[in-house]
């Protein structure tokens, strides 16, 4: 088989900008592919343990949102396989997966005796076990002038390096540069003291795979397994709730609104590439902010519309009475409705999110061409894509909170009132931090601000605009905290919905 590296070197079949654009998407696509293979393996294991349950699982993927989600996942995985030819050194990238567990910093210390006058240099070995395949950098600090060598026979084949205590020595591996240590493993670092005083030496070695970006593949795999496993677990252990959710999703996917939002949203996201933001090289930040806002607003509109159609209209049209005449409780009815709405919203996020990630990956290339500068490396586009994914998750969390409140409102009020109240919650939820922190010595304003912050969700927690403006990456612990915040407020909203719905006369 002809490798993609050979094609690049000999024939330049694939333009460089294509590599820059598609390599991040290749990592995501391969992660989804591995996730689907893991799911297939889990299904095979379940088939051995519980054959009856395993035979029911394919049916779960044939109705509701699952055909759409599964098709997107398969298409993304096949795209990842197809664009492998555009990726430089895909084999080395995949080899880096095995080195992820060895990443991190290790500190070593050594005490060197004083140097005696008119005597030979006394070398002392420090076992470090450096492997060029996962070596990232090292830093050496010393209290006295010393000599350093990584050769097994110091001073014979390679001249030692003198290290001054004021400067120390730091080496950072350049991926495109020369392979460190001539590509050989280094079991020991050797040091010799040049001072009449004892020297204390500290070595800090940072290890990371040659392509740490492969962590994206691992995360995509885990995310794929979680999403599909969640749907299957819900269908197996909560059949009544899942039946309501499935009915809700099927009825809403039969409406044109979902497809209008998907097509219009995808068109606008692609158009954002070519809109001049006049930000002097910071257009990518404006694009990400605009794209995330568009996706979230489209999802909120879909969620509120679905809540009104599937809850308010069914109550008014006596359809809910027919459903509840079966062995389904009101709590199962409401939670099932919320679940079906969120799966529909999740499908909309998947459609627009995939388009958005391709757009974000291409934007730096487009900007470089417009400015007449050099094309960025694929690591740059990958970094932009990685910094965008947390924004999609936070937007989904915010949508979930608003949909939960919309379901509660739909138990009593029609669509127009639902839209109005949800819009008020959205505005106040984002204004709450401003009201609370406002330096106004006026008791009513302070009281109202604190009251809103206590009763309504602080939606500003889900806003990623500050991280986009500063170019910061949203940490995982923050995503975890906002997820818990989303679950808590969604639970409160659903409890409120149950209270409002419990004594509603459906007849």
PDB file of N, CA and C in Angstrom, residues 62 67 248 502:
ATOM      1  N   UNK A  62     -33.683   2.208  14.882  1.00  0.00           N
ATOM      2  CA  UNK A  62     -34.474   2.347  13.654  1.00  0.00           C
ATOM      3  C   UNK A  62     -35.614   3.346  13.777  1.00  0.00           C
ATOM      4  N   UNK A  67     -31.910   6.968  13.940  1.00  0.00           N
ATOM      5  CA  UNK A  67     -31.431   6.863  12.554  1.00  0.00           C
ATOM      6  C   UNK A  67     -30.605   8.069  12.131  1.00  0.00           C
ATOM      7  N   UNK A 248     -42.581  11.572  21.069  1.00  0.00           N
ATOM      8  CA  UNK A 248     -42.336  13.017  20.955  1.00  0.00           C
ATOM      9  C   UNK A 248     -41.344  13.318  19.845  1.00  0.00           C
ATOM     10  N   UNK A 502     -49.603  18.143  38.152  1.00  0.00           N
ATOM     11  CA  UNK A 502     -50.201  17.104  38.987  1.00  0.00           C
ATOM     12  C   UNK A 502     -51.694  17.341  39.215  1.00  0.00           C
TER      13      UNK A 502
END
